[in-house]
Short mmCIF file of C-alpha atoms in Angstrom, two decimals:
data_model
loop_
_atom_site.label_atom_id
_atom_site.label_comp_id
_atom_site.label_asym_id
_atom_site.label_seq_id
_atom_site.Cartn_x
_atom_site.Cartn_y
_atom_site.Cartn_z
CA UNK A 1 -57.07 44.39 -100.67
CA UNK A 2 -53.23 43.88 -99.56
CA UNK A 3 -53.14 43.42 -95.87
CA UNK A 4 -50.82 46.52 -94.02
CA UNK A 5 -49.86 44.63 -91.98
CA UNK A 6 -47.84 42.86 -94.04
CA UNK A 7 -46.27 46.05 -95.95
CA UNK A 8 -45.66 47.16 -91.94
CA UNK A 9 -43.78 44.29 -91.10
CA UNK A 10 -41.41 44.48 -94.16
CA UNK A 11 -40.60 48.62 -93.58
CA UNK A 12 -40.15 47.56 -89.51
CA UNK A 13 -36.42 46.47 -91.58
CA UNK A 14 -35.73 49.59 -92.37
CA UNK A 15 -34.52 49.71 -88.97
CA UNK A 16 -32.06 47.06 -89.61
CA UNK A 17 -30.50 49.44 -92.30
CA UNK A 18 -31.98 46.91 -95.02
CA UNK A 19 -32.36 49.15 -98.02
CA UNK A 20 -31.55 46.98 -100.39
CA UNK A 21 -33.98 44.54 -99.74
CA UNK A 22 -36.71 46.86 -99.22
CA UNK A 23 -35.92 48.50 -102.56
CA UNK A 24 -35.95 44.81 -104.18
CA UNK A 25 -39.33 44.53 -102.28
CA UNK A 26 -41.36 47.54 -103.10
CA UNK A 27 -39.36 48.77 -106.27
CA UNK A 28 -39.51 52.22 -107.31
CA UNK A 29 -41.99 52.81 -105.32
CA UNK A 30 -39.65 52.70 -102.09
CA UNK A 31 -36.92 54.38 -103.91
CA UNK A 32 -39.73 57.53 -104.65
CA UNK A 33 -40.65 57.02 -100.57
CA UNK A 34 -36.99 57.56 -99.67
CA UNK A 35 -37.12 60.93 -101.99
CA UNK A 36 -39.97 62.08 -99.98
CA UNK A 37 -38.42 61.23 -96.41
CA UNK A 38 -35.33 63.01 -97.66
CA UNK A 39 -36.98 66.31 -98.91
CA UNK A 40 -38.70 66.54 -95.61
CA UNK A 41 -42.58 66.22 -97.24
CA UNK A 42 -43.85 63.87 -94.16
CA UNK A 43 -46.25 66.00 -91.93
CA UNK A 44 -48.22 64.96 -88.69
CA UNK A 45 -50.38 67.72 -88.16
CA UNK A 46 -51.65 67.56 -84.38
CA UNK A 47 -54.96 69.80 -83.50
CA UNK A 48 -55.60 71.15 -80.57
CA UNK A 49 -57.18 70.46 -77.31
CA UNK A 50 -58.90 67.38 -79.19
CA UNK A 51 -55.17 66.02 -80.31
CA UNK A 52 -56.38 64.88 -83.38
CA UNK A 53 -53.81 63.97 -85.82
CA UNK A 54 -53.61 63.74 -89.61
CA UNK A 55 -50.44 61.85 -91.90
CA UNK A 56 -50.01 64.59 -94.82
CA UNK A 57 -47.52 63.84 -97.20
CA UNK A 58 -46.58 66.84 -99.56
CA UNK A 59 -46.79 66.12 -103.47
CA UNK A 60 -45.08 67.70 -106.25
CA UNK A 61 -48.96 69.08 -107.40
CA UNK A 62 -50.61 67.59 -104.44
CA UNK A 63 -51.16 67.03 -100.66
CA UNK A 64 -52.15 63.45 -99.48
CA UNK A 65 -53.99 62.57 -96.53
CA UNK A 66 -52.53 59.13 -95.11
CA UNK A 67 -54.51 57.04 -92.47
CA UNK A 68 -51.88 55.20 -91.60
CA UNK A 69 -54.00 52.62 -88.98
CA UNK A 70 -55.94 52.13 -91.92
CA UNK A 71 -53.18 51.53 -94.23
CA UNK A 72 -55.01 54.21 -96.83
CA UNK A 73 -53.74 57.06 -98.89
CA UNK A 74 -55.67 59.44 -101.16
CA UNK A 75 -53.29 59.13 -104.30
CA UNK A 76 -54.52 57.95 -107.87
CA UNK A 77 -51.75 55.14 -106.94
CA UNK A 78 -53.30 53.51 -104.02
CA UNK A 79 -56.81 53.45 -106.18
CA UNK A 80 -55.28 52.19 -109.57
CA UNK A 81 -52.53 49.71 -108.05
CA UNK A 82 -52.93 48.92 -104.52
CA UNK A 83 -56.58 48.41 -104.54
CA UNK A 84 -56.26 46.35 -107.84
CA UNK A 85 -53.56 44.47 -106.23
CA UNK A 86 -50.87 45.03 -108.22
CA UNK A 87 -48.57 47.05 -105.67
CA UNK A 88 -48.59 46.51 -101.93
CA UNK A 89 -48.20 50.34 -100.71
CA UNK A 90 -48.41 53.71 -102.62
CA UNK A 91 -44.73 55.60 -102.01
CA UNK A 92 -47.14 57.77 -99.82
CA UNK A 93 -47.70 55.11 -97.37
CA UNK A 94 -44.03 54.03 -97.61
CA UNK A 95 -42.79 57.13 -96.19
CA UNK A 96 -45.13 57.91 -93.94
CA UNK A 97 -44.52 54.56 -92.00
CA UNK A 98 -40.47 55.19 -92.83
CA UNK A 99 -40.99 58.48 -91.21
CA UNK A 100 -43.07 57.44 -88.31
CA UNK A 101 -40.07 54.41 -87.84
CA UNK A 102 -37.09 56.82 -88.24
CA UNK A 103 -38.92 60.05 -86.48
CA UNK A 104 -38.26 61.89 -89.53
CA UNK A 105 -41.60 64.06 -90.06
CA UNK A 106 -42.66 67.44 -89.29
CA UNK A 107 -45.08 68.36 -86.34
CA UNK A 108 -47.02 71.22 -87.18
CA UNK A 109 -49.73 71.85 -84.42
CA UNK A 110 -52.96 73.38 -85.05
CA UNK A 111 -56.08 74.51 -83.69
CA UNK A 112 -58.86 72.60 -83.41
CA UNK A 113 -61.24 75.40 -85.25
CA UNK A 114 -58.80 75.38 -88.50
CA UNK A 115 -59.54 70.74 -88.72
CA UNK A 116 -62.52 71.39 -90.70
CA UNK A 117 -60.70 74.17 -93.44
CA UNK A 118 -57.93 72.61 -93.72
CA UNK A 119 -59.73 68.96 -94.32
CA UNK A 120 -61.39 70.81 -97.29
CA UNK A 121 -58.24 72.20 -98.69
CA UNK A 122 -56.90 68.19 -98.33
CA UNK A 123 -59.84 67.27 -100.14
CA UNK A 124 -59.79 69.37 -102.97
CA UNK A 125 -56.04 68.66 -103.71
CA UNK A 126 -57.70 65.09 -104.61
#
């Protein structure tokens, strides 16, 4: 599998305003990310008292959970190309870490007792 930490370090020069390299770098994938992070669909839902947090980025048909630490998202694109090795990141986990960089998401904080519903409703957008 592609090491994240690799795909982290080359988004980290996003903060250096280094678009054009990061496009040349991750292709249309970055260029979909950057559609994402501009349409606001980056989501850190925080549950409460535990603080829990979950990455969801908003699809056109579908939500997808992104574990970030992990460097895992649930789209058919992570399964078919990054775990086959032929991409380095889905566009999911592209802008959730240009998000997290830029503090461009969404916090939307929930209750603890809603984690388990809305983990289903997650799942079954899969």
């Amino acid at each position: 599998m592609v090491d994240y930490r690799d795909v982290l370090q080359a988004l980290e020069k996003v903060g250096k305003g280094d678009f054009v390299e990061l496009s040349a770098e991750f292709g249309l994938r970055f260029d979909k990310a950057w559609e994402i992070l501009t349409e606001n669909r980056v989501k850190l839902y925080v549950f409460w008292p535990s603080g829990r947090v979950m990455w969801i980025v908003v699809g056109r048909g579908f939500d997808y959970i992104v574990y970030d630490q992990a460097g895992y998202c649930s789209c058919d694109d992570f399964f078919h190309a990054v775990m086959d090795r032929r991409a380095r990141a889905c566009q999911h986990l592209i802008a959730q870490r240009l998000a997290q960089i830029l503090r461009d998401y969404d916090v939307i904080e929930e209750d603890d007792g809603l984690f388990g519903a809305l983990m289903s409703d997650w799942r079954l957008s899969l």
